[in-house]
JSON list of C-alpha atoms in Angstrom, two decimals:
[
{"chain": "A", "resi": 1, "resn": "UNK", "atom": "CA", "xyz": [107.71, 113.60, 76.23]},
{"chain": "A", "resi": 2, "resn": "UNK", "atom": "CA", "xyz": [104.80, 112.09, 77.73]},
{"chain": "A", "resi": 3, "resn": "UNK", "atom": "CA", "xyz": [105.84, 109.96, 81.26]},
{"chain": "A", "resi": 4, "resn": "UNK", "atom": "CA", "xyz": [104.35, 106.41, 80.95]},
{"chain": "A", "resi": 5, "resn": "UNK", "atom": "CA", "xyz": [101.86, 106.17, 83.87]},
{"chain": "A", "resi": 6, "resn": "UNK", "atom": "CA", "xyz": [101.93, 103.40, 86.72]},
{"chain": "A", "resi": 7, "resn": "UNK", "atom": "CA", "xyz": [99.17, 101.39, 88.05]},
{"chain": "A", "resi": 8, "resn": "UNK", "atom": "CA", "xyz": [99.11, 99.66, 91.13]},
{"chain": "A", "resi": 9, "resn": "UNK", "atom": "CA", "xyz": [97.33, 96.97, 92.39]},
{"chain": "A", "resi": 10, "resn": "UNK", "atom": "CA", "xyz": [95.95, 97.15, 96.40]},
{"chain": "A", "resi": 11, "resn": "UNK", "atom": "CA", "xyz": [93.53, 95.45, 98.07]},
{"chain": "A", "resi": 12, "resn": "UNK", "atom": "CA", "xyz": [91.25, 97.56, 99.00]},
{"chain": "A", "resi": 13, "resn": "UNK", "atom": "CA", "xyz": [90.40, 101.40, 100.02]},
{"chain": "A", "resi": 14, "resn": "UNK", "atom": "CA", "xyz": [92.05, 101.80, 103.60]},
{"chain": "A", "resi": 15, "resn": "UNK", "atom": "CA", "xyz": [95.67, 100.41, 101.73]},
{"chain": "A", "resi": 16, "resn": "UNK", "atom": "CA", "xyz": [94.98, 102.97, 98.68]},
{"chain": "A", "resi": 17, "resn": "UNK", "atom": "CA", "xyz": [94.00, 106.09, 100.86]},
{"chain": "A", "resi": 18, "resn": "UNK", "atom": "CA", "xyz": [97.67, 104.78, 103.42]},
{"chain": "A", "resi": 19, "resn": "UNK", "atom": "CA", "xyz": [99.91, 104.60, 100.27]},
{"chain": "A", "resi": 20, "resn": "UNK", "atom": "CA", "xyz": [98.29, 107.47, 98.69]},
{"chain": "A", "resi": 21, "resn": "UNK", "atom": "CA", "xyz": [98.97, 109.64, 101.65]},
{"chain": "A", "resi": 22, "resn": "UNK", "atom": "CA", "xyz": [102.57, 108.03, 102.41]},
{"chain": "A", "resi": 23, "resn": "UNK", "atom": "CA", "xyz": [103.10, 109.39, 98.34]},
{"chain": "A", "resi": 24, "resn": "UNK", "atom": "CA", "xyz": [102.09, 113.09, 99.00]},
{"chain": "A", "resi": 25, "resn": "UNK", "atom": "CA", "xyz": [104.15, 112.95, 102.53]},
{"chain": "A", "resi": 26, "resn": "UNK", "atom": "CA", "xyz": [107.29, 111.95, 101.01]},
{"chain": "A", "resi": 27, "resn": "UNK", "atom": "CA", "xyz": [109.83, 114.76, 99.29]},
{"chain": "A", "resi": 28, "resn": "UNK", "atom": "CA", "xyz": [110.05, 113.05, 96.08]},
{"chain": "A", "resi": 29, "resn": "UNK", "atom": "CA", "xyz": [106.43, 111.56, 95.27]},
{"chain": "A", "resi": 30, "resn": "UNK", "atom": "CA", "xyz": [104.68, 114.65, 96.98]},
{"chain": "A", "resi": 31, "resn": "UNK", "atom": "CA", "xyz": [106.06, 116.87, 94.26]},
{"chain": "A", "resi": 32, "resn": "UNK", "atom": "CA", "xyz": [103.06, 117.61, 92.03]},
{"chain": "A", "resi": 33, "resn": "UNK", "atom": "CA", "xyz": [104.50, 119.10, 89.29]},
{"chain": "A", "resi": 34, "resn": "UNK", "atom": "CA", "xyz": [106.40, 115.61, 88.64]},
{"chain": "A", "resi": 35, "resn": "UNK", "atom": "CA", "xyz": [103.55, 113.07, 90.33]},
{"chain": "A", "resi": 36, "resn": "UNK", "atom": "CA", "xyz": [99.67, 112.73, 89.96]},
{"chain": "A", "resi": 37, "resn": "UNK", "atom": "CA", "xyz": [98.58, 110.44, 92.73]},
{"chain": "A", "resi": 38, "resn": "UNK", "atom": "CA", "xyz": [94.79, 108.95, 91.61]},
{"chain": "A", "resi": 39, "resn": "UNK", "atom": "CA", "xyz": [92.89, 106.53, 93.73]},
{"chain": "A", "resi": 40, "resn": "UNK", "atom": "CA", "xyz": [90.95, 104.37, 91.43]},
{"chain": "A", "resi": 41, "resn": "UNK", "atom": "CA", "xyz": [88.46, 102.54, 93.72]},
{"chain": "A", "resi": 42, "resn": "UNK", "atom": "CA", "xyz": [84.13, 101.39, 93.38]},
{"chain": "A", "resi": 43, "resn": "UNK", "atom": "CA", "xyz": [83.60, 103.89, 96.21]},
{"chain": "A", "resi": 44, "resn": "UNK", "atom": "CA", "xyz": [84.70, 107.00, 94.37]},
{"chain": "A", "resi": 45, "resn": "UNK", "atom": "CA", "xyz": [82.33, 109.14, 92.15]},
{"chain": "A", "resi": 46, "resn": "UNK", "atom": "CA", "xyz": [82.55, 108.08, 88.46]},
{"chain": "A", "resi": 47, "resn": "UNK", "atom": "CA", "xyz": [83.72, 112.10, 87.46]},
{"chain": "A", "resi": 48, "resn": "UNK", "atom": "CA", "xyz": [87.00, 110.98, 89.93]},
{"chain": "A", "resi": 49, "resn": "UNK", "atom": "CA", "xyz": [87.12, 107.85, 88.26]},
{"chain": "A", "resi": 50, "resn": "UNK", "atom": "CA", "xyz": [87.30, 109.45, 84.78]},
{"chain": "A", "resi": 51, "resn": "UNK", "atom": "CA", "xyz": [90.48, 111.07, 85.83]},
{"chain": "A", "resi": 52, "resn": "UNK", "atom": "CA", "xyz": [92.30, 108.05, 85.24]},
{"chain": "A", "resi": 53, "resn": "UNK", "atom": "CA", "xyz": [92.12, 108.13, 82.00]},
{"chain": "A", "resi": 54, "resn": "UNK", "atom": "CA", "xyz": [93.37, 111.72, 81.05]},
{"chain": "A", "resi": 55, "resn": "UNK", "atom": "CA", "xyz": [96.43, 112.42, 79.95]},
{"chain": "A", "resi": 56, "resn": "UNK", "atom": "CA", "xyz": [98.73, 114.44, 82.87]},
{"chain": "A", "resi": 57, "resn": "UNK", "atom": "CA", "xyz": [100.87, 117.42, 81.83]},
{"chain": "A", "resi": 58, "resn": "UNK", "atom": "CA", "xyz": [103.77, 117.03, 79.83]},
{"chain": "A", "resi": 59, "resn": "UNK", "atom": "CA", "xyz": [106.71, 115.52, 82.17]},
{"chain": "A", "resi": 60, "resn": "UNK", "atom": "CA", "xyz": [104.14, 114.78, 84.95]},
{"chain": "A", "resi": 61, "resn": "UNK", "atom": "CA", "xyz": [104.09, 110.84, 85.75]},
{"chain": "A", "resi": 62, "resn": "UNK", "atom": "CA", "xyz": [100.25, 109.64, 87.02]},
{"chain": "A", "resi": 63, "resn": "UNK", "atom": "CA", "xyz": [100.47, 106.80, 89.43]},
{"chain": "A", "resi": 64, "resn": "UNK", "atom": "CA", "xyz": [97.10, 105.17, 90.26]},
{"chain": "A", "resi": 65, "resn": "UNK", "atom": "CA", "xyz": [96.23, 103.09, 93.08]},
{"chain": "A", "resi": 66, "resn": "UNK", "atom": "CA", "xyz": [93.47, 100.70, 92.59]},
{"chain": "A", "resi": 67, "resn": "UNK", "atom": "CA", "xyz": [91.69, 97.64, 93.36]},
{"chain": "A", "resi": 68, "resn": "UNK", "atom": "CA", "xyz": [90.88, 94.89, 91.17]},
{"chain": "A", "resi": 69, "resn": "UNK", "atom": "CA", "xyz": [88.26, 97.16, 88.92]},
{"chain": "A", "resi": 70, "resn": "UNK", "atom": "CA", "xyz": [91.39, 98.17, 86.87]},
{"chain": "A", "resi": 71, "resn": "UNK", "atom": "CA", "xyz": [91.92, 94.38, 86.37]},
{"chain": "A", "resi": 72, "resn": "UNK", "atom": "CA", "xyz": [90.03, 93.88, 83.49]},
{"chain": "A", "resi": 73, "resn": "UNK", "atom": "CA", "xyz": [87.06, 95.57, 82.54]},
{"chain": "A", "resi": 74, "resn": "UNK", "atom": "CA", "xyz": [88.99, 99.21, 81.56]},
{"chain": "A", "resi": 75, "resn": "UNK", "atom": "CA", "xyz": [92.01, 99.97, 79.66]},
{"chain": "A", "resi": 76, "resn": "UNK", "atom": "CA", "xyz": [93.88, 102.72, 81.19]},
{"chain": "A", "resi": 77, "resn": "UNK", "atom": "CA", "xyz": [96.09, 103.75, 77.52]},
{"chain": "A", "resi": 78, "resn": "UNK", "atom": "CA", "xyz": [99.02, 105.39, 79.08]},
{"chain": "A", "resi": 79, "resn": "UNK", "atom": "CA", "xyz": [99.82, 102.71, 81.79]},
{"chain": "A", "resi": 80, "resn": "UNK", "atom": "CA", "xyz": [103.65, 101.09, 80.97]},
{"chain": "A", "resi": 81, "resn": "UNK", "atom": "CA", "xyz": [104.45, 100.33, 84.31]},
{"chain": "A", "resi": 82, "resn": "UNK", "atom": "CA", "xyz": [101.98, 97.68, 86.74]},
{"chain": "A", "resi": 83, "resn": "UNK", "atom": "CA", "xyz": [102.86, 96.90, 89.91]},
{"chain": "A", "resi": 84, "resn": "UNK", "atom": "CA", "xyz": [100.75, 93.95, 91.76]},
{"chain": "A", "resi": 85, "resn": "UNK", "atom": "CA", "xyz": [100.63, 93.50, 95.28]},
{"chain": "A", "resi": 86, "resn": "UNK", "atom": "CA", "xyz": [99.27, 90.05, 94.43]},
{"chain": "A", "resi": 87, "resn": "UNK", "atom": "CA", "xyz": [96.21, 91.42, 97.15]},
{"chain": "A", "resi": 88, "resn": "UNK", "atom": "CA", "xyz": [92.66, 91.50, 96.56]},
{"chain": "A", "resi": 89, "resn": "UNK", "atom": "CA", "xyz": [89.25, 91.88, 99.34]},
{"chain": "A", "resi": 90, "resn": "UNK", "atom": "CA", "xyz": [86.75, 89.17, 98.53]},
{"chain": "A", "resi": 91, "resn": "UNK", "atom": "CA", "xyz": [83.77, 88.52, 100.07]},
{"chain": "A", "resi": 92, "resn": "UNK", "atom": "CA", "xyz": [84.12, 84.90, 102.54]},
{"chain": "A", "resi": 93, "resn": "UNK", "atom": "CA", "xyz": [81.92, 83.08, 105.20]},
{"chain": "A", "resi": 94, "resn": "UNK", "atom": "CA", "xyz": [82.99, 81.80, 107.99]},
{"chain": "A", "resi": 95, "resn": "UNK", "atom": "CA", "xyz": [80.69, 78.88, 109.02]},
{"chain": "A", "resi": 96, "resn": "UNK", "atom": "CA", "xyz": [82.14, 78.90, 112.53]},
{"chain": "A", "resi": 97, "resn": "UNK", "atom": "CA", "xyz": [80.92, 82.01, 113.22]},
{"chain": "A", "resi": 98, "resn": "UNK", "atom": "CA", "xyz": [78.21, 82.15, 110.31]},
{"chain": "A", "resi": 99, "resn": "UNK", "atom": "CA", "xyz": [79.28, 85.91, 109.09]},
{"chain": "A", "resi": 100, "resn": "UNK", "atom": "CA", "xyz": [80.16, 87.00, 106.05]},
{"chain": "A", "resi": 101, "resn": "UNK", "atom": "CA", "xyz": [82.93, 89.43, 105.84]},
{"chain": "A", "resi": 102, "resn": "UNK", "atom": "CA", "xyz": [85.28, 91.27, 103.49]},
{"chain": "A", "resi": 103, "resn": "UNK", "atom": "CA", "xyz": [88.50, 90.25, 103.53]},
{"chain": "A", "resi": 104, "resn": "UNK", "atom": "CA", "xyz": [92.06, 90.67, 102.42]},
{"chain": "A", "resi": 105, "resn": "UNK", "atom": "CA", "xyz": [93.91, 87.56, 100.47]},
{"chain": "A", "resi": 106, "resn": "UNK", "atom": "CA", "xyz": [95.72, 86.64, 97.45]},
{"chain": "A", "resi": 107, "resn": "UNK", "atom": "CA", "xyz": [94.60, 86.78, 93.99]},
{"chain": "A", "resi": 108, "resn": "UNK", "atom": "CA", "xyz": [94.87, 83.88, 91.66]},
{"chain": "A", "resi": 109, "resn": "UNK", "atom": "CA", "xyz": [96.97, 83.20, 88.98]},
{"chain": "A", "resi": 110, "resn": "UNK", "atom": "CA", "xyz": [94.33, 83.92, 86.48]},
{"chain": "A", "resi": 111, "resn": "UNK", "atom": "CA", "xyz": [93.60, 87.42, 87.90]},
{"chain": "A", "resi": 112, "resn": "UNK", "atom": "CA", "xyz": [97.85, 87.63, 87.91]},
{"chain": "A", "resi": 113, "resn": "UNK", "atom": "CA", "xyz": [97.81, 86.93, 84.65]},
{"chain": "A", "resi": 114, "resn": "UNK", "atom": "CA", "xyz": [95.33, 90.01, 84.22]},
{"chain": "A", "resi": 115, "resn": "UNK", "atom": "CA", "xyz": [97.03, 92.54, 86.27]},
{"chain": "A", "resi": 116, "resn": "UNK", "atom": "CA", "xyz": [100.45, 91.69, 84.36]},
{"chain": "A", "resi": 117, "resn": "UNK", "atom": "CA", "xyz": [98.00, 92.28, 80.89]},
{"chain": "A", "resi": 118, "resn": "UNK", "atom": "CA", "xyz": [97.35, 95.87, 82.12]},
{"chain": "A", "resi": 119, "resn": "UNK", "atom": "CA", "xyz": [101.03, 97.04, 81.40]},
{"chain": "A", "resi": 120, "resn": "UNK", "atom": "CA", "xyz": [101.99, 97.73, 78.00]},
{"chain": "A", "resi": 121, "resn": "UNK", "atom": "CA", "xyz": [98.13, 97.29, 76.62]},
{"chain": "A", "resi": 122, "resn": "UNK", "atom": "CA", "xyz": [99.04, 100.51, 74.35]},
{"chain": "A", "resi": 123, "resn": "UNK", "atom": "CA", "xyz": [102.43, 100.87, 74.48]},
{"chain": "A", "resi": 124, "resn": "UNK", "atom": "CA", "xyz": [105.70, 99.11, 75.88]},
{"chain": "A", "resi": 125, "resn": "UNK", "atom": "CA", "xyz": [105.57, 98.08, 79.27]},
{"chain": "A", "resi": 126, "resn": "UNK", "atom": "CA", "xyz": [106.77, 96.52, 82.33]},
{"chain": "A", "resi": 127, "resn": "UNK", "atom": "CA", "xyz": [105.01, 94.59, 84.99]},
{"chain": "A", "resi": 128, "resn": "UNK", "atom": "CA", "xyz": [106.48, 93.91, 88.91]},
{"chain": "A", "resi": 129, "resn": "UNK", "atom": "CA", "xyz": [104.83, 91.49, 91.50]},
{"chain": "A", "resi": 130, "resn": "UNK", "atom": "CA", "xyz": [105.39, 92.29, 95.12]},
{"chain": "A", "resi": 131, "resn": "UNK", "atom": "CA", "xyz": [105.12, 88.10, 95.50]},
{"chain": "A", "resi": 132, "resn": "UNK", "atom": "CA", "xyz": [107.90, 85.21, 94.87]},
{"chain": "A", "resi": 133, "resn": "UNK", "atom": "CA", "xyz": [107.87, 82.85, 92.39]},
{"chain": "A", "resi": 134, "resn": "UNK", "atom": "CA", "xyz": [106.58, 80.10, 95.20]},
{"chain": "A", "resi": 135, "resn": "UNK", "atom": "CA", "xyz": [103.95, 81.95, 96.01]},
{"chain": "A", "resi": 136, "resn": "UNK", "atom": "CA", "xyz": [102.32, 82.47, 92.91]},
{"chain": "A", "resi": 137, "resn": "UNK", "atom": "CA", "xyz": [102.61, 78.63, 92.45]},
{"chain": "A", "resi": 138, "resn": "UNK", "atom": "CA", "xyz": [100.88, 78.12, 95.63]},
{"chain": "A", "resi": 139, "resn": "UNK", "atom": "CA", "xyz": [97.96, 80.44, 94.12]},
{"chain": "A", "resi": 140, "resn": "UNK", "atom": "CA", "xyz": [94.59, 79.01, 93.12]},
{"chain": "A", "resi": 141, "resn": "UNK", "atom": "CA", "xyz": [94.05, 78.88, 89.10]},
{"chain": "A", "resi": 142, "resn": "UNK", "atom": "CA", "xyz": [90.90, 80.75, 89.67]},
{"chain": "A", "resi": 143, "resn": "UNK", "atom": "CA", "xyz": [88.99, 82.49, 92.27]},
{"chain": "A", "resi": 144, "resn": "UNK", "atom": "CA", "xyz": [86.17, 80.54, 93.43]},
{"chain": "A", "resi": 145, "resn": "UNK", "atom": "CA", "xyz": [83.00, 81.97, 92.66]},
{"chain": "A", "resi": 146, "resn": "UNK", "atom": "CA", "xyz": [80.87, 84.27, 95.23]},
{"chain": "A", "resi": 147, "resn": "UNK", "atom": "CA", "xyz": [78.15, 81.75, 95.58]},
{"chain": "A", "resi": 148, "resn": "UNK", "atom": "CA", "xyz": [80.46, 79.41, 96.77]},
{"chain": "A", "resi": 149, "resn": "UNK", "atom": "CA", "xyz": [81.90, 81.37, 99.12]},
{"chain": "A", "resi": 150, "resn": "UNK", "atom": "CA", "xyz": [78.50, 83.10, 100.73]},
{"chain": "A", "resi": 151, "resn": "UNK", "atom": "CA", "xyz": [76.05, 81.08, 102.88]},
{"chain": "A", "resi": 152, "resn": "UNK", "atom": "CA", "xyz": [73.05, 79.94, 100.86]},
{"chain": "A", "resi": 153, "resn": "UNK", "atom": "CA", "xyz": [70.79, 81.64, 103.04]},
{"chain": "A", "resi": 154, "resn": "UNK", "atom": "CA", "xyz": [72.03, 85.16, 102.34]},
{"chain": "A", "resi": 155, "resn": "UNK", "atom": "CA", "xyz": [72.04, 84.64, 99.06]},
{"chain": "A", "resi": 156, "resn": "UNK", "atom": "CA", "xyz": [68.12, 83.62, 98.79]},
{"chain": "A", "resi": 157, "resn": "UNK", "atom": "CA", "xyz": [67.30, 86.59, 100.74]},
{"chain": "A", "resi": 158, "resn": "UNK", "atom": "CA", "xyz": [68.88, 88.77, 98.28]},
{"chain": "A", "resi": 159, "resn": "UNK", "atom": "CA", "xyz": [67.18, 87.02, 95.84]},
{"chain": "A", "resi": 160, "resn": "UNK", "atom": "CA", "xyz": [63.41, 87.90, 97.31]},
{"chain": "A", "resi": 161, "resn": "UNK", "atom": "CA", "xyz": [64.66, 91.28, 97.53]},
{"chain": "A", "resi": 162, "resn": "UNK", "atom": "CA", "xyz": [64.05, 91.40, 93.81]},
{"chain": "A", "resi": 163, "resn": "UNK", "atom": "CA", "xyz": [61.20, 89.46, 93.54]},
{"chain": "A", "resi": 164, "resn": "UNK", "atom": "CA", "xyz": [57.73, 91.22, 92.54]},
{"chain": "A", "resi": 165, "resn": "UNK", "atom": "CA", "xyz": [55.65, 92.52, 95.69]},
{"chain": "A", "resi": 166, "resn": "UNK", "atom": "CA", "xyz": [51.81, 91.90, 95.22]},
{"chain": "A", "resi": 167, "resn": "UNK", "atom": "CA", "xyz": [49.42, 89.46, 93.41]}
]
């Protein structure tokens, strides 16, 4: 019988790469004829990202640690089981300091609502948040779009970037 797979939800590469490796260290996860470990991440090659969606061995149960690109543009048919650290990187500016920078908070309830989707899309399944109940009331409906949350600046140089050079 196939085992259902688990996906879980991390912020960002350095907490996929620490579980991953705390998996493969331990004596029952580090078993690989019972546990495929995948890292699912924007920084991987797209070949390693195809992995994700092939089916394991018989028996063999494929866990796979990812960021929020598993939140909603890909459906990942043998994933039963989600577990959501409630954690997401997003870019931010602080005008005190006036630099932008990646960092760690929580998701809100709308992208919560997503992860929680991602179990059972196929099949049965089961999702777990690593947050309480008050916290996910204390979330934000929806994440504030990037432009709000970049300086102005930055984003008009991006924008020349693109433009047309010449005439």
């Amino acid at each position: 019988q196939d085992a259902n797979a688990v996906l879980v939800f991390l912020p960002g590469w350095d907490e996929i790469t620490r579980l991953r490796d705390a998996l493969e260290q331990s004596r029952a996860f580090g078993n690989k004829s019972r546990y495929q470990i995948l890292p699912l991440h924007s920084m991987i090659s797209q070949a390693e990202q195809r992995v994700v969606f092939q089916r394991p061995s018989k028996n063999v149960r494929k866990i796979i640690l990812s960021t929020n690109i598993a939140e909603t543009s890909i459906t990942i048919d043998d994933v039963a089981i989600v577990i959501d650290s409630g954690r997401q990187k997003e870019k931010s500016f602080d005008p005190y300091t006036g630099i932008a920078t990646l960092m760690s908070g929580w998701v809100s309830k709308a992208s919560a609502r997503q992860r929680r989707g991602r179990a059972g899309r196929c099949r049965e399944g089961l999702a777990f948040k690593m947050y309480s109940r008050q916290r996910y009331d204390a979330m934000d409906e929806y994440q504030a779009p990037e432009l709000m949350r970049t300086p102005l600046d930055e984003m008009v140089l991006q924008v020349k970037l693109f433009e047309p050079t010449g005439g």
